[in-house]
């Protein structure tokens, strides 16, 4: 069975600084996808970025980039130039290609951006 | 609609009553998922539907939970004889395809907040 681990329950970052949110995963399946979602206090899950297990390059989406280290089974999210609106809960998730898009989530990291 | 729509957004019910939660996925999305997020817990997969295939019910916590999807679009999650431990946010999501190696993005609704008193 697959597992996602997020070891940082809470993080603080100064506005305009970069921050890295950690995520490690465990699966024996060679084909999988890794996702990051943002959940503000309103409750909606907002898709941020996706990385496929066979992708050669790290995924980037605007200020978000995914530092994918396959050998270490890590998929850390890097947010550059943090903004106050980035304050939210961030979830790392994984799906197995052979299992449809059924997601397994980590426990999340609460990010607080400060002035 | 533009996004995944869920109703009701908030529901308070008495223990033992049945509740129905509705999800209207993004138009054209063939896959639909239900997840549950309890206070202090992560997100748990409940069930997903893909086209006319039999749904994957492997995440349903008990036989009090059921879901159906009519016409390949709208889905209803039903919880019978609700218990206090059913209090949670129930999130619906949809995506374009199932078994995709390209990682079709899964879009979530804002959730239905259920409180059982």
Short mmCIF file of C-alpha atoms in Angstrom, two decimals:
data_model
loop_
_atom_site.label_atom_id
_atom_site.label_comp_id
_atom_site.label_asym_id
_atom_site.label_seq_id
_atom_site.Cartn_x
_atom_site.Cartn_y
_atom_site.Cartn_z
CA UNK A 1 0.00 0.00 0.00
CA UNK A 2 1.15 3.51 -0.70
CA UNK A 3 1.88 6.08 1.99
CA UNK A 4 2.54 9.81 2.07
CA UNK A 5 4.44 11.45 4.93
CA UNK A 6 4.49 15.14 5.72
CA UNK A 7 6.66 15.72 8.76
CA UNK A 8 6.04 19.44 9.23
CA UNK A 9 2.71 20.07 10.96
CA UNK A 10 3.33 23.83 10.84
CA UNK A 11 5.65 26.24 9.08
CA UNK A 12 6.24 29.99 9.23
CA UNK A 13 7.77 32.09 6.47
CA UNK A 14 8.35 35.79 5.98
CA UNK A 15 6.54 37.47 3.14
CA UNK A 16 8.57 37.46 -0.10
CA UNK A 17 10.79 34.63 1.13
CA UNK A 18 10.85 31.12 -0.34
CA UNK A 19 9.64 28.12 1.64
CA UNK A 20 9.96 24.37 1.17
CA UNK A 21 7.26 21.97 2.33
CA UNK A 22 8.47 18.42 2.73
CA UNK A 23 6.81 15.30 1.39
CA UNK A 24 8.08 11.75 1.21
CA UNK A 25 6.22 8.82 -0.25
CA UNK A 26 6.38 5.09 -0.24
CA UNK A 27 5.21 2.77 -2.97
CA UNK A 28 6.53 -0.26 -4.78
CA UNK A 29 4.63 0.64 -7.92
CA UNK A 30 6.89 2.16 -10.61
CA UNK A 31 4.12 4.26 -12.13
CA UNK A 32 2.54 6.95 -9.99
CA UNK A 33 1.66 10.61 -9.80
CA UNK A 34 2.38 13.13 -7.08
CA UNK A 35 0.16 16.11 -6.35
CA UNK A 36 0.13 19.14 -4.11
CA UNK A 37 -3.10 20.76 -3.00
CA UNK A 38 -3.74 23.96 -1.05
CA UNK A 39 -6.64 24.15 1.37
CA UNK A 40 -7.43 27.64 2.66
CA UNK A 41 -9.70 28.17 5.62
CA UNK A 42 -12.70 28.16 3.28
CA UNK A 43 -12.18 24.41 2.89
CA UNK A 44 -11.83 24.06 -0.87
CA UNK A 45 -8.98 21.88 -2.12
CA UNK A 46 -7.06 23.79 -4.79
CA UNK A 47 -4.80 21.89 -7.16
CA UNK A 48 -1.32 23.37 -7.35
CA UNK A 49 1.08 21.10 -9.19
CA UNK A 50 1.57 17.56 -10.52
CA UNK A 51 4.64 15.37 -11.07
CA UNK A 52 4.58 12.03 -12.86
CA UNK A 53 6.98 9.31 -11.82
CA UNK A 54 8.46 9.14 -15.32
CA UNK A 55 8.79 12.87 -15.79
CA UNK A 56 12.43 13.82 -16.34
CA UNK A 57 12.12 17.40 -15.25
CA UNK A 58 10.77 18.91 -12.07
CA UNK A 59 7.30 20.38 -12.46
CA UNK A 60 6.81 24.12 -12.18
CA UNK A 61 3.65 26.22 -12.06
CA UNK A 62 4.23 29.90 -11.55
CA UNK A 63 5.61 30.41 -8.05
CA UNK A 64 5.26 26.69 -7.28
CA UNK A 65 7.88 24.11 -8.11
CA UNK A 66 8.17 20.48 -7.13
CA UNK A 67 11.59 19.21 -6.13
CA UNK A 68 11.28 15.59 -7.23
CA UNK A 69 14.02 13.26 -5.99
CA UNK A 70 12.95 9.81 -7.09
CA UNK A 71 15.75 7.86 -5.46
CA UNK A 72 14.95 9.47 -2.11
CA UNK A 73 11.20 9.19 -2.74
CA UNK A 74 10.66 12.83 -1.95
CA UNK A 75 8.47 15.42 -3.64
CA UNK A 76 8.95 18.67 -1.81
CA UNK A 77 6.95 21.76 -2.74
CA UNK A 78 8.84 25.02 -3.09
CA UNK A 79 6.90 28.26 -2.97
CA UNK A 80 8.91 31.27 -4.07
CA UNK A 81 8.21 34.87 -3.10
CA UNK A 82 5.63 33.95 -0.45
CA UNK A 83 2.50 36.06 -0.21
CA UNK A 84 0.06 36.53 2.66
CA UNK A 85 -2.53 34.68 0.58
CA UNK A 86 -0.35 31.59 0.62
CA UNK A 87 -1.29 31.00 4.27
CA UNK A 88 -3.19 27.73 4.18
CA UNK A 89 -2.95 23.99 4.74
CA UNK A 90 -0.93 22.17 2.11
CA UNK A 91 -1.44 18.52 1.28
CA UNK A 92 0.83 16.20 -0.64
CA UNK A 93 -0.93 13.30 -2.35
CA UNK A 94 -0.17 10.33 -4.56
CA UNK A 95 -2.06 8.21 -7.01
CA UNK A 96 -1.04 4.97 -8.65
CA UNK A 97 -1.56 4.75 -12.39
CA UNK A 98 -2.95 1.28 -12.01
CA UNK A 99 -5.37 2.44 -9.37
CA UNK A 100 -7.07 5.19 -11.25
CA UNK A 101 -6.79 8.65 -9.82
CA UNK A 102 -7.61 7.55 -6.29
CA UNK A 103 -5.52 9.79 -4.09
CA UNK A 104 -3.70 8.97 -0.88
CA UNK A 105 -3.06 12.12 1.14
CA UNK A 106 -0.50 13.12 3.71
CA UNK A 107 -1.53 14.76 6.97
CA UNK A 108 -0.77 18.24 5.70
CA UNK A 109 1.41 21.21 6.62
CA UNK A 110 -0.12 24.43 7.94
CA UNK A 111 1.78 27.34 6.40
CA UNK A 112 1.63 30.82 7.90
CA UNK A 113 3.08 33.74 5.95
CA UNK A 114 4.07 36.67 8.13
CA UNK A 115 4.81 40.31 7.35
CA UNK B 1 -20.83 24.90 -14.10
CA UNK B 2 -17.24 26.05 -13.97
CA UNK B 3 -16.29 23.94 -10.98
CA UNK B 4 -17.41 21.04 -8.83
CA UNK B 5 -20.58 22.03 -7.03
CA UNK B 6 -21.68 20.48 -3.73
CA UNK B 7 -24.80 20.89 -1.67
CA UNK B 8 -25.66 21.51 1.04
CA UNK B 9 -22.59 23.46 2.09
CA UNK B 10 -23.53 22.93 5.74
CA UNK B 11 -25.80 20.35 7.33
CA UNK B 12 -26.64 19.77 10.97
CA UNK B 13 -28.57 16.60 11.66
CA UNK B 14 -29.67 14.60 14.64
CA UNK B 15 -28.07 11.30 15.45
CA UNK B 16 -29.94 8.46 13.78
CA UNK B 17 -31.29 10.51 10.88
CA UNK B 18 -30.36 9.88 7.24
CA UNK B 19 -28.59 12.54 5.18
CA UNK B 20 -27.97 13.00 1.47
CA UNK B 21 -25.10 15.01 0.07
CA UNK B 22 -25.08 16.03 -3.56
CA UNK B 23 -22.24 16.57 -6.01
CA UNK B 24 -22.38 18.05 -9.48
CA UNK B 25 -19.04 17.44 -11.23
CA UNK B 26 -17.37 19.56 -13.87
CA UNK B 27 -19.12 19.09 -17.19
CA UNK B 28 -17.45 16.39 -19.24
CA UNK B 29 -15.58 14.81 -16.35
CA UNK B 30 -16.12 11.08 -16.40
CA UNK B 31 -14.54 10.29 -13.05
CA UNK B 32 -16.11 11.33 -9.75
CA UNK B 33 -14.74 10.81 -6.24
CA UNK B 34 -15.92 11.24 -2.68
CA UNK B 35 -13.50 11.92 0.16
CA UNK B 36 -14.01 12.59 3.85
CA UNK B 37 -11.99 14.95 6.01
CA UNK B 38 -12.53 14.65 9.75
CA UNK B 39 -11.30 17.11 12.37
CA UNK B 40 -7.70 16.29 13.11
CA UNK B 41 -7.64 13.60 10.43
CA UNK B 42 -6.35 13.54 6.92
CA UNK B 43 -8.45 13.00 3.86
CA UNK B 44 -9.91 9.55 3.44
CA UNK B 45 -10.98 8.14 0.12
CA UNK B 46 -14.56 6.86 0.17
CA UNK B 47 -15.72 5.90 -3.31
CA UNK B 48 -15.20 6.68 -6.98
CA UNK B 49 -17.16 6.33 -10.17
CA UNK B 50 -15.86 6.09 -13.72
CA UNK B 51 -18.32 6.10 -16.56
CA UNK B 52 -20.51 3.02 -16.57
CA UNK B 53 -18.02 0.87 -14.69
CA UNK B 54 -18.84 -0.57 -11.30
CA UNK B 55 -17.82 1.95 -8.63
CA UNK B 56 -14.84 1.37 -6.36
CA UNK B 57 -16.44 1.30 -2.91
CA UNK B 58 -13.35 0.17 -1.07
CA UNK B 59 -13.15 3.28 1.13
CA UNK B 60 -16.69 3.29 2.50
CA UNK B 61 -16.38 2.93 6.29
CA UNK B 62 -19.57 0.97 6.88
CA UNK B 63 -22.72 -0.26 5.15
CA UNK B 64 -24.49 2.87 6.39
CA UNK B 65 -22.68 4.72 3.62
CA UNK B 66 -23.73 4.44 -0.01
CA UNK B 67 -23.45 6.51 -3.14
CA UNK B 68 -24.91 6.56 -6.58
CA UNK B 69 -24.28 8.46 -9.73
CA UNK B 70 -27.16 9.05 -12.09
CA UNK B 71 -26.68 9.49 -15.80
CA UNK B 72 -22.93 9.62 -15.42
CA UNK B 73 -23.12 13.07 -13.90
CA UNK B 74 -24.62 14.06 -10.54
CA UNK B 75 -23.78 11.92 -7.54
CA UNK B 76 -25.47 11.53 -4.18
CA UNK B 77 -23.71 10.26 -1.06
CA UNK B 78 -26.17 8.87 1.49
CA UNK B 79 -25.40 8.24 5.13
CA UNK B 80 -28.05 6.26 6.98
CA UNK B 81 -28.62 6.34 10.72
CA UNK B 82 -25.95 8.99 11.22
CA UNK B 83 -23.57 8.77 14.16
CA UNK B 84 -21.55 11.53 15.79
CA UNK B 85 -18.35 10.10 14.33
CA UNK B 86 -19.77 10.81 10.87
CA UNK B 87 -19.27 14.53 11.52
CA UNK B 88 -16.77 15.67 8.89
CA UNK B 89 -16.34 17.56 5.68
CA UNK B 90 -17.36 15.47 2.70
CA UNK B 91 -15.45 16.51 -0.40
CA UNK B 92 -16.41 15.60 -3.92
CA UNK B 93 -13.95 15.70 -6.79
CA UNK B 94 -13.95 15.02 -10.50
CA UNK B 95 -11.45 14.47 -13.27
CA UNK B 96 -11.33 13.78 -16.97
CA UNK B 97 -10.17 10.20 -16.91
CA UNK B 98 -9.37 7.16 -14.93
CA UNK B 99 -6.15 5.10 -15.11
CA UNK B 100 -4.30 8.00 -16.60
CA UNK B 101 -0.54 7.99 -16.71
CA UNK B 102 -0.53 11.69 -17.42
CA UNK B 103 -2.10 12.56 -14.11
CA UNK B 104 -5.31 14.22 -15.14
CA UNK B 105 -5.92 16.89 -12.57
CA UNK B 106 -8.49 16.13 -9.92
CA UNK B 107 -10.66 19.12 -9.05
CA UNK B 108 -12.41 19.37 -5.71
CA UNK B 109 -15.59 21.07 -4.62
CA UNK B 110 -15.84 23.22 -1.50
CA UNK B 111 -17.24 20.37 0.53
CA UNK B 112 -20.32 19.67 2.58
CA UNK B 113 -19.77 20.24 6.29
CA UNK B 114 -21.80 17.65 8.19
CA UNK B 115 -22.41 17.93 11.92
CA UNK B 116 -24.24 15.15 13.74
CA UNK B 117 -25.63 16.21 17.12
#
